[in-house]
XYZ file of C-alpha atoms in Angstrom:
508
model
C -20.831 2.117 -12.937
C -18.375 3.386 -10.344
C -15.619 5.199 -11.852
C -11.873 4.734 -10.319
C -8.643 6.835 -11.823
C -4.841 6.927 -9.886
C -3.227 9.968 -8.248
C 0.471 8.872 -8.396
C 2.691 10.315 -5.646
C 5.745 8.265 -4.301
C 5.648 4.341 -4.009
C 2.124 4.121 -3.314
C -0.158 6.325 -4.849
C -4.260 6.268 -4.495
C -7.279 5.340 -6.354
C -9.130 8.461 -6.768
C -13.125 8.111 -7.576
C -14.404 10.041 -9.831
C -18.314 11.267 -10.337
C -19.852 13.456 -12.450
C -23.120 14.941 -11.862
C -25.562 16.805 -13.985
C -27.735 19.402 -13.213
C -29.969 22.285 -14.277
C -28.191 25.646 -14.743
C -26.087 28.075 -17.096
C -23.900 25.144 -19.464
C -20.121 24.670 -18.001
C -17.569 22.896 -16.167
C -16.991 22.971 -12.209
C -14.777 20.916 -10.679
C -13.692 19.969 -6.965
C -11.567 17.598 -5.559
C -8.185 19.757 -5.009
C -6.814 19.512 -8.341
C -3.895 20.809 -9.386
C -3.427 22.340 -13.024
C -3.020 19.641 -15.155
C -6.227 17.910 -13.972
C -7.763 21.321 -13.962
C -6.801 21.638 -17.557
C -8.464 18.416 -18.620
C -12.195 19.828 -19.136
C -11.066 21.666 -21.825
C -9.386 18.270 -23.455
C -12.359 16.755 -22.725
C -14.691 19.231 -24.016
C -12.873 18.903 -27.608
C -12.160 15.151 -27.399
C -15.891 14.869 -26.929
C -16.940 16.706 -29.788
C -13.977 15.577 -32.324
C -15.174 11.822 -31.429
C -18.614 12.677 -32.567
C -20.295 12.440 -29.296
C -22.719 15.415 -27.805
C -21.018 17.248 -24.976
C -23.996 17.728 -22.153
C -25.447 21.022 -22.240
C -26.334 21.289 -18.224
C -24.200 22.348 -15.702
C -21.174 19.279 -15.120
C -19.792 18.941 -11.743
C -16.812 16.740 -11.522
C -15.724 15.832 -7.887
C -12.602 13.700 -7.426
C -12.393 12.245 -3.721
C -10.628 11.516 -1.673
C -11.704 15.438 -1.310
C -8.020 16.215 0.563
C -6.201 14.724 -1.377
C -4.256 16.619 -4.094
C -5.009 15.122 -7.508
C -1.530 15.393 -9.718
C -0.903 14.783 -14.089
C -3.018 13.975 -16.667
C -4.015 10.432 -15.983
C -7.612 11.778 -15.208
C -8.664 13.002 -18.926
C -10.235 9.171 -19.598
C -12.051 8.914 -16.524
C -13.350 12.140 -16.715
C -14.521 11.732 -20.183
C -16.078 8.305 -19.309
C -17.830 9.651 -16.786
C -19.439 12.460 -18.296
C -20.555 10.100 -21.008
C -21.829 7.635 -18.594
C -23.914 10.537 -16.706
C -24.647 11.780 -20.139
C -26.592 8.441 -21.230
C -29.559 6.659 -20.558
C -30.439 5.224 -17.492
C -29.813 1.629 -17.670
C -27.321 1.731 -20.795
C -24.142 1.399 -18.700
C -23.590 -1.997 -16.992
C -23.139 -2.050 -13.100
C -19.534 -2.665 -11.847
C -16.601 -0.680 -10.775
C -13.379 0.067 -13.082
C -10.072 1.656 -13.030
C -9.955 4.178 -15.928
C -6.397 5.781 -16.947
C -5.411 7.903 -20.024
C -4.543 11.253 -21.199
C -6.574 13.091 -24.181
C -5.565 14.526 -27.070
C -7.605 16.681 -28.461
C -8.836 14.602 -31.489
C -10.196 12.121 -29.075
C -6.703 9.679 -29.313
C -5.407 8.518 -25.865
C -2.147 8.857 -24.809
C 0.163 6.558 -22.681
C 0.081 8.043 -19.059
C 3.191 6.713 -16.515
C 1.990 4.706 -13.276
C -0.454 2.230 -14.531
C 1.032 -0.779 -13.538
C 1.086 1.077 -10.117
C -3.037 1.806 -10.315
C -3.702 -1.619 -11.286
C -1.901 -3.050 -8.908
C -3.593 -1.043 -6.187
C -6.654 -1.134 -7.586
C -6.643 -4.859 -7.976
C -6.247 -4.756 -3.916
C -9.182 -2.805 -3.177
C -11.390 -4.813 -5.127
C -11.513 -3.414 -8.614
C -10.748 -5.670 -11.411
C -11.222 -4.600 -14.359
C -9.729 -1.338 -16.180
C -9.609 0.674 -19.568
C -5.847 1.619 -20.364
C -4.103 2.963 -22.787
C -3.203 0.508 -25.832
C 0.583 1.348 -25.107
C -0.133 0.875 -21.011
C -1.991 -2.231 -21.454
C 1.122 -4.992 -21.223
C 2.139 -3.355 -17.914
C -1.523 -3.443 -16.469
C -1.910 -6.998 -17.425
C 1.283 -7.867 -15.524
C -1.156 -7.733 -12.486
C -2.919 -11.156 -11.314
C -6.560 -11.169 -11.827
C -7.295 -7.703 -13.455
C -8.969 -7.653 -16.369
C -7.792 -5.218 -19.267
C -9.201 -3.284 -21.802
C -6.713 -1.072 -24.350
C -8.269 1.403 -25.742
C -6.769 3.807 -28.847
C -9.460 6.251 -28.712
C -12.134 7.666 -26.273
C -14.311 6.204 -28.799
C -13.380 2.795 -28.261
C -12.893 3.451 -24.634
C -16.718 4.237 -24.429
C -17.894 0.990 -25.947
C -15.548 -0.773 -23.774
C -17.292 0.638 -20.807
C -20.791 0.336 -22.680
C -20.322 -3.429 -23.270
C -17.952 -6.288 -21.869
C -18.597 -8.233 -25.029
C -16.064 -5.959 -26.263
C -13.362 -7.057 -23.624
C -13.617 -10.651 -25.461
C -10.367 -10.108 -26.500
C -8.950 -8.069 -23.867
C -9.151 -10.242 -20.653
C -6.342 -12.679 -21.064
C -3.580 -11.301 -18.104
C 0.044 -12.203 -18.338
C 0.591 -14.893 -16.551
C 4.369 -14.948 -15.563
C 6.487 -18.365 -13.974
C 7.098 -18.305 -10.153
C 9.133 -21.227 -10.065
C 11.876 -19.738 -8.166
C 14.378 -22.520 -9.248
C 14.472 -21.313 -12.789
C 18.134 -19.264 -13.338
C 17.724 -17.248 -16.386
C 20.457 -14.870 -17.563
C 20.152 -11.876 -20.243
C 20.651 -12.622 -24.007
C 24.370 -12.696 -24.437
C 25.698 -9.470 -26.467
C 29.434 -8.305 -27.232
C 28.410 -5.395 -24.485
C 28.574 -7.984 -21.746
C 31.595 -10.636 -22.741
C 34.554 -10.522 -19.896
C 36.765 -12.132 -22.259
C 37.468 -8.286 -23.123
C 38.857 -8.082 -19.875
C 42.280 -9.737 -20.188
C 45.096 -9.992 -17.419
C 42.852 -9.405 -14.551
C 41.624 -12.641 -12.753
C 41.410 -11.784 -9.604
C 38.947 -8.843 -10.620
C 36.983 -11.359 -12.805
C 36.515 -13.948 -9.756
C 35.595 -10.859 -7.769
C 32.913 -9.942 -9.955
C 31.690 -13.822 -10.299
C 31.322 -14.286 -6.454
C 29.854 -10.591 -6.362
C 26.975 -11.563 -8.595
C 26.314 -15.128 -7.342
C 25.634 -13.886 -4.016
C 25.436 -9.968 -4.453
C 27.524 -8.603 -2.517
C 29.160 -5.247 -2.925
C 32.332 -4.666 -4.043
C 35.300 -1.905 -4.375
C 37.903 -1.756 -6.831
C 40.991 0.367 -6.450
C 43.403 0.950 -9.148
C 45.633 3.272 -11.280
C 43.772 5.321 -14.767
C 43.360 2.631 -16.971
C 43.802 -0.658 -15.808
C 40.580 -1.655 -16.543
C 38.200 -1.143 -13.836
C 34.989 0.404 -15.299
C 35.321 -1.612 -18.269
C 34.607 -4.811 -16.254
C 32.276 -3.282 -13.846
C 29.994 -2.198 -16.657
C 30.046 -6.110 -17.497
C 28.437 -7.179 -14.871
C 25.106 -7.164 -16.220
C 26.193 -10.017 -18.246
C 26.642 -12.261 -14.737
C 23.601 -11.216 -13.415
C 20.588 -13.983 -13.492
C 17.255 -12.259 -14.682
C 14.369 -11.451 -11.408
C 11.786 -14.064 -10.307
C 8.413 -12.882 -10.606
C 8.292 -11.365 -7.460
C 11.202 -9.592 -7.390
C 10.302 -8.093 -10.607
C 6.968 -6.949 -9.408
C 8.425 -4.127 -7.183
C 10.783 -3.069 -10.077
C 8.137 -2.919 -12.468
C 6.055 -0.419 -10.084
C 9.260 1.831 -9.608
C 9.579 1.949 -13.533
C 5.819 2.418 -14.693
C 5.862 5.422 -11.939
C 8.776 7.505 -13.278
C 7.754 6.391 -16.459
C 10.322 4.743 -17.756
C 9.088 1.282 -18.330
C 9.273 0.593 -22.259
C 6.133 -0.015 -24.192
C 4.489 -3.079 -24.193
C 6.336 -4.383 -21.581
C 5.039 -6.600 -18.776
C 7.545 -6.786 -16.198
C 10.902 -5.698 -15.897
C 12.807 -9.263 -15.905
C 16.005 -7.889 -16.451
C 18.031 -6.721 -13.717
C 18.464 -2.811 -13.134
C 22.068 -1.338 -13.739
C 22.137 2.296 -12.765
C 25.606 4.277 -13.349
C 24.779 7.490 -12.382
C 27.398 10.400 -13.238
C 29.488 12.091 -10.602
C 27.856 15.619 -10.302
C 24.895 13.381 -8.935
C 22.515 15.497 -6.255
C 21.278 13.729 -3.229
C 17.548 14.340 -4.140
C 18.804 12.683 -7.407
C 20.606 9.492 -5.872
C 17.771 9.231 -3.105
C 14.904 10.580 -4.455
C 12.606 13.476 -3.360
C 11.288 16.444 -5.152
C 7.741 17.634 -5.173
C 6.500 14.272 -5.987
C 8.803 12.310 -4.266
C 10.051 10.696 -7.113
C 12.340 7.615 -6.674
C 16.090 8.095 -6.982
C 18.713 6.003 -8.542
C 19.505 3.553 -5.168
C 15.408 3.047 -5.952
C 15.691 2.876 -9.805
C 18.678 0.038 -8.627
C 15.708 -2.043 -6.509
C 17.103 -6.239 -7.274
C 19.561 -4.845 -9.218
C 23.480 -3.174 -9.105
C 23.784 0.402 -8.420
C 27.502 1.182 -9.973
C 29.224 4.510 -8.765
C 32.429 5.022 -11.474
C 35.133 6.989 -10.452
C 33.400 6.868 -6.652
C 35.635 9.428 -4.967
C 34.216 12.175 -7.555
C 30.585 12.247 -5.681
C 29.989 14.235 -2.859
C 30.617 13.207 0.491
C 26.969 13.854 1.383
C 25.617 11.462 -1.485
C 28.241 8.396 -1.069
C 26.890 8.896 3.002
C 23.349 8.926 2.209
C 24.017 5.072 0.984
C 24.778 3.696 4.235
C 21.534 3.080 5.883
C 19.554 2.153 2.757
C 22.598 -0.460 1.908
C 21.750 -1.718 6.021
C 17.449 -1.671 5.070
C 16.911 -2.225 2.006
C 14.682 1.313 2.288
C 14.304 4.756 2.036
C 11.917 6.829 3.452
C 11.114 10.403 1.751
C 8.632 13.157 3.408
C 7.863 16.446 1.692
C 5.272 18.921 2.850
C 3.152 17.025 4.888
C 3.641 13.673 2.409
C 6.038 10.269 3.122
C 6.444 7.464 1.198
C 8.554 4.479 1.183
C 10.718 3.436 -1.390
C 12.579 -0.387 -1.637
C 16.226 -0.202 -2.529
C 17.742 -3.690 -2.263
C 20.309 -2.711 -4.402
C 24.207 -4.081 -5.094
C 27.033 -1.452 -4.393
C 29.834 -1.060 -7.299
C 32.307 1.428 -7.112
C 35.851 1.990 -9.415
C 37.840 4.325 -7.902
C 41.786 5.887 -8.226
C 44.277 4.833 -5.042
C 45.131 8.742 -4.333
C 43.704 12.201 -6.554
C 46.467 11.324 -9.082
C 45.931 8.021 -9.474
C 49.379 6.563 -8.923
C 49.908 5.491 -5.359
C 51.452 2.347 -4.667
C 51.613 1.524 -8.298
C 55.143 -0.111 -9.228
C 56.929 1.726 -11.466
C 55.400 4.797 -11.223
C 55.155 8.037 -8.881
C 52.827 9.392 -6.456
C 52.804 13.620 -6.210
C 50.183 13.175 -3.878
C 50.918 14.316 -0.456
C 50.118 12.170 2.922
C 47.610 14.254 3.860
C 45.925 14.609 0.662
C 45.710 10.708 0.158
C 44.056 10.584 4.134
C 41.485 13.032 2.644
C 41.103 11.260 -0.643
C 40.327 8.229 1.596
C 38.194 9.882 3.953
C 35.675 10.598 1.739
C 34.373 7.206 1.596
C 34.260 6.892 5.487
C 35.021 3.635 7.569
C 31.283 2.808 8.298
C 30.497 2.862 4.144
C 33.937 1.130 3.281
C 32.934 -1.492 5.632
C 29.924 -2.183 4.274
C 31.819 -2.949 0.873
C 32.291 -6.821 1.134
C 34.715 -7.649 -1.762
C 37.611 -5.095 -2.407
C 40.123 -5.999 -5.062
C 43.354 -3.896 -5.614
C 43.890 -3.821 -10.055
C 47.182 -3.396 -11.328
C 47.733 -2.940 -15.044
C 48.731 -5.926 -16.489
C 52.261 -7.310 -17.174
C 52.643 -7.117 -21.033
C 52.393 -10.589 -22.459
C 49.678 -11.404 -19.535
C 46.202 -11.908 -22.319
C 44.583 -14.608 -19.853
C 40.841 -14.435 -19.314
C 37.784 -16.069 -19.089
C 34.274 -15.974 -21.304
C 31.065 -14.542 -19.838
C 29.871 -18.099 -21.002
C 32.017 -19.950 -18.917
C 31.630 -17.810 -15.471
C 27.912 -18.582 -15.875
C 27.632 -22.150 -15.113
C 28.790 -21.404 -11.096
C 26.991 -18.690 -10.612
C 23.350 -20.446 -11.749
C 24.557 -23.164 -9.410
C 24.919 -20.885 -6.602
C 21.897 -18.606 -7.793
C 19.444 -21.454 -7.708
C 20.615 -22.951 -4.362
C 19.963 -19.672 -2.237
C 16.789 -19.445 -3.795
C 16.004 -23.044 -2.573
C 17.722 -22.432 0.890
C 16.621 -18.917 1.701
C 14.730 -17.431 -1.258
C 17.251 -14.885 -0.830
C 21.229 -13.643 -1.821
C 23.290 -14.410 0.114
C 24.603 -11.286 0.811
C 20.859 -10.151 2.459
C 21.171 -12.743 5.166
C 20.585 -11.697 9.013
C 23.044 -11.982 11.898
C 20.516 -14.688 12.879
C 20.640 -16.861 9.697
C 24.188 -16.437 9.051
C 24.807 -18.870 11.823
C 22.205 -21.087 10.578
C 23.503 -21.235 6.909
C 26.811 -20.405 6.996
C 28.030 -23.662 8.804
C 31.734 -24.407 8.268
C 34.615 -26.876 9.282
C 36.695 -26.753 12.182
C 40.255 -25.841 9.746
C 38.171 -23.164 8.168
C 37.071 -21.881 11.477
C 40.981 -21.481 12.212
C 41.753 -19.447 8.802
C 38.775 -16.834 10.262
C 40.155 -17.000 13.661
C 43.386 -15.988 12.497
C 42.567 -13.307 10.103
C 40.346 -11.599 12.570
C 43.867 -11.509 14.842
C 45.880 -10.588 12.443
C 43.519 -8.086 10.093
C 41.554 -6.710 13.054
C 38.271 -7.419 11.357
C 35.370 -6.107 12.631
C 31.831 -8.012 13.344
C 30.505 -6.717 10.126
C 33.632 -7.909 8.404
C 33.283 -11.256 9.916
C 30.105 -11.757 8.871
C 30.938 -10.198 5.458
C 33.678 -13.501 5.091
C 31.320 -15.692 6.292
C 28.566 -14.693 3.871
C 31.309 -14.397 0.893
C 33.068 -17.933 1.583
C 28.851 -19.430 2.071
C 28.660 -18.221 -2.027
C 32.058 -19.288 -3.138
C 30.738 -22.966 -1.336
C 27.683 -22.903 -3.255
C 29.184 -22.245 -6.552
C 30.999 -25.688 -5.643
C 27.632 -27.234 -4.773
C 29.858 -27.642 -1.455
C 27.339 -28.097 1.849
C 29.923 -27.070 4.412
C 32.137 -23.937 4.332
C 35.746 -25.330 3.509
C 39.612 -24.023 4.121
C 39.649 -23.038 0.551
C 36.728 -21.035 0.324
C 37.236 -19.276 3.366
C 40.441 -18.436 2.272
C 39.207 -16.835 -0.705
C 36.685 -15.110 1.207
C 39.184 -13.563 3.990
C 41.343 -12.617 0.798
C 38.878 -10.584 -0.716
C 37.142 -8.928 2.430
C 41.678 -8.190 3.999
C 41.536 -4.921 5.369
C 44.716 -3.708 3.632
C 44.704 -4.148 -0.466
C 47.971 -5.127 -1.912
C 48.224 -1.306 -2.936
C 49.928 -1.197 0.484
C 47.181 0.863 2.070
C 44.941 0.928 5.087
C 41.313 1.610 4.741
């Protein structure tokens, strides 16, 4: 039996082999392989796991070697394989079946095995190199049986673990995988909760149709606006509009999860879409990711879902700059010490922010203290090239007493699984992801609607990336009318919400 554990570093990781070989000599442990402490630690786990299960530890000289030899082995994922194999080396010739198996776990000392992060991860590389079948922890098993053909075994103890590995008899039970829907026509949204109703949101349409057409097609969008008119608390709704991933666009998410550990228990995939509001005092290793391990960061953690920046002129410049190019990819690449990997980041930009440092420019009825040149700076922050890239920007105003109109989560649904389901028919794609290339493909329009753009790139100055921003905006307002061709209406809309100047009265 050929023995298989997972070194987890970045977005990829590697299956590590592990043998065990025993020979005459003075009784102990040696191991090699370039391990680091953790894994170095785990022959004393062993040792007592061992004997607290009620098996024999070997009494000749164990050497462990864990290859790729220079490659750095990281955590405590190791203890069950190690285990395993000293057992298997340990037992008579013949008693463990032929085969190769990915083995994952940590040890505690009475022989129990402990949920380890990265297993969906491992199985899912594993299951690409050939391997599959593998011995998990019980709480790791749902996220290793997310993966297509590998068979699972969840194992409590090393005990159990053993017989697994003795015997497939005992995986009777344990080979059924998750088998998850690809039709990508289905439009699912999350259970609805009081968390996620819009109807809480009085007074502001024009925000609320914002945030419809920015989660049909998923497009980024800015809102400007004094303290309190509501901005954050109908950002943080969004969730609510959001359909729940296809099975492939869940696969990635689920990887990025089981790595940092933070996929729940007993959870298969990740089907609902990540929301990430990260605080303002946010590093750049923490919004991109990096570290020792090149651990994801939150644009990453955001993969198919909405990456929401509250009170956006409170980051640092360097962080909200840092978002450009993965907003343009889709990507980020990390390198430490020798080490890259490559995260996906397909994320939606949100950001809430004040009109000046005191929040009152351009608001009727009230005044600004703010100088001139400390509203440029306030703006400057953001940068043209990142503001650009922000498709829909709508100016809030705190509503006129008396004004209580709104709409229900329930009823901004219905358009938005329209459009949802016909770009995943068309393209297989938002809307907001499409290419120079298949923007004039798609985004076909009439001749009067070609006149509206022609005149608002006169009169607005819009740049290319704007045009194609209005294009792409009025192509989801369309399809949430089930409308074939572009119209004057929706590309009215869509200029409206991409104008250059807000009806704060000021310039980005």
């Amino acid at each position: 039996m050929q023995i298989f554990s997972f070194s987890p570093f970045g977005y990829e990781g590697a299956i590590v082999t592990v043998e065990v070989d025993l020979r005459r000599g003075i009784p102990g442990v040696d191991m090699v392989g370039l391990a680091d402490g953790a894994v170095r630690e785990s022959r004393e786990r062993m040792r007592s796991a061992l004997l607290n299960s009620g098996f024999q530890f070997p009494p000749e000289r164990i050497i462990i070697s864990l290859s790729p030899a220079d490659l750095k082995k990281e955590g405590a994922g190791f203890d069950l394989a190690i285990a395993l194999a000293v057992l298997a080396a340990a037992a008579e010739a013949g008693s463990v079946p032929e085969g190769r198996c990915l083995i994952m776990g940590e040890l505690e000392l009475s022989g129990r095995i402990r949920a380890v992060r990265g297993v969906n991860a491992a199985a899912a590389t594993a299951r690409q190199q050939g391997i599959s079948c593998c011995i998990v922890p019980a709480d790791n098993a749902q996220e290793a049986r997310s993966v297509s053909g590998m068979k699972v075994f969840a194992a409590t103890d090393l005990k159990q673990a053993f017989a697994g590995l003795l015997s497939y008899a005992a995986w009777e039970k344990e080979t059924t995988c998750v088998v998850e829907s690809r039709r990508q026509d289905e439009v699912e949204f999350l259970d609805m909760t009081p968390e996620y109703e819009l109807a809480d949101v009085r007074g502001q349409p024009q925000l609320v149709r914002g945030l419809q057409i920015a989660a049909a097609g998923g497009h980024n969008l800015l809102a400007f606006g004094p303290p309190g008119c509501g901005k954050t608390l109908a950002l943080q709704k969004i969730p609510g509009l959001l359909p729940l991933l296809t099975w492939e666009e869940a696969q990635p998410v689920t990887r990025i999860y089981s790595l940092t550990g933070l996929l729940p228990q007993n959870q298969s995939l990740v089907r609902d879409p990540p929301f990430r509001m990260p605080h303002q005092s946010a590093s750049l290793e923490g919004m991109v990711g990096g570290g020792y391990h090149c651990r994801p960061g939150e644009i990453s953690l955001a993969h198919n879902g909405v990456l929401f920046l509250d009170e956006a002129s409170e980051f640092k410049t360097s962080v909200l700059q840092a978002l450009r190019v993965p907003l343009e990819t889709g990507q980020v690449t990390l390198t430490r010490a020798g080490r890259s990997t490559c995260y996906p980041c397909r994320f939606q930009l949100l950001m809430a922010t004040n009109p000046c440092p005191c929040g009152n420019f351009g608001v009727p009825g009230k005044m600004c203290l703010c100088s001139i040149k400390s509203v440029e700076q306030f703006w400057r922050k953001f940068s043209a090239p990142l503001l650009d890239r922000m498709d829909i920007r709508v100016p809030v105003f705190v509503p006129e007493e008396g004004n209580t109109e709104y709409k229900t989560t329930a009823e901004l649904r219905p358009a938005i699984k329209q459009a949802v389901a016909i770009q995943r028919q068309r393209q297989g794609k938002p809307n907001a992801q499409l290419l120079p290339e298949e923007i004039t493909e798609i985004c076909q329009y009439t001749a009067a609607a070609q006149q509206v753009l022609g005149r608002a790139v006169q009169q607005e100055g819009f740049s290319p990336r704007a045009v194609a921003s209005c294009l792409k905006i009025a192509r989801t307002i369309a399809d949430m009318a089930s409308t074939p061709v572009i119209g004057v209406e929706a590309m009215e809309e869509a200029v409206q919400f991409r104008r250059n100047e807000g009806g704060m009265g000021m310039c980005f």
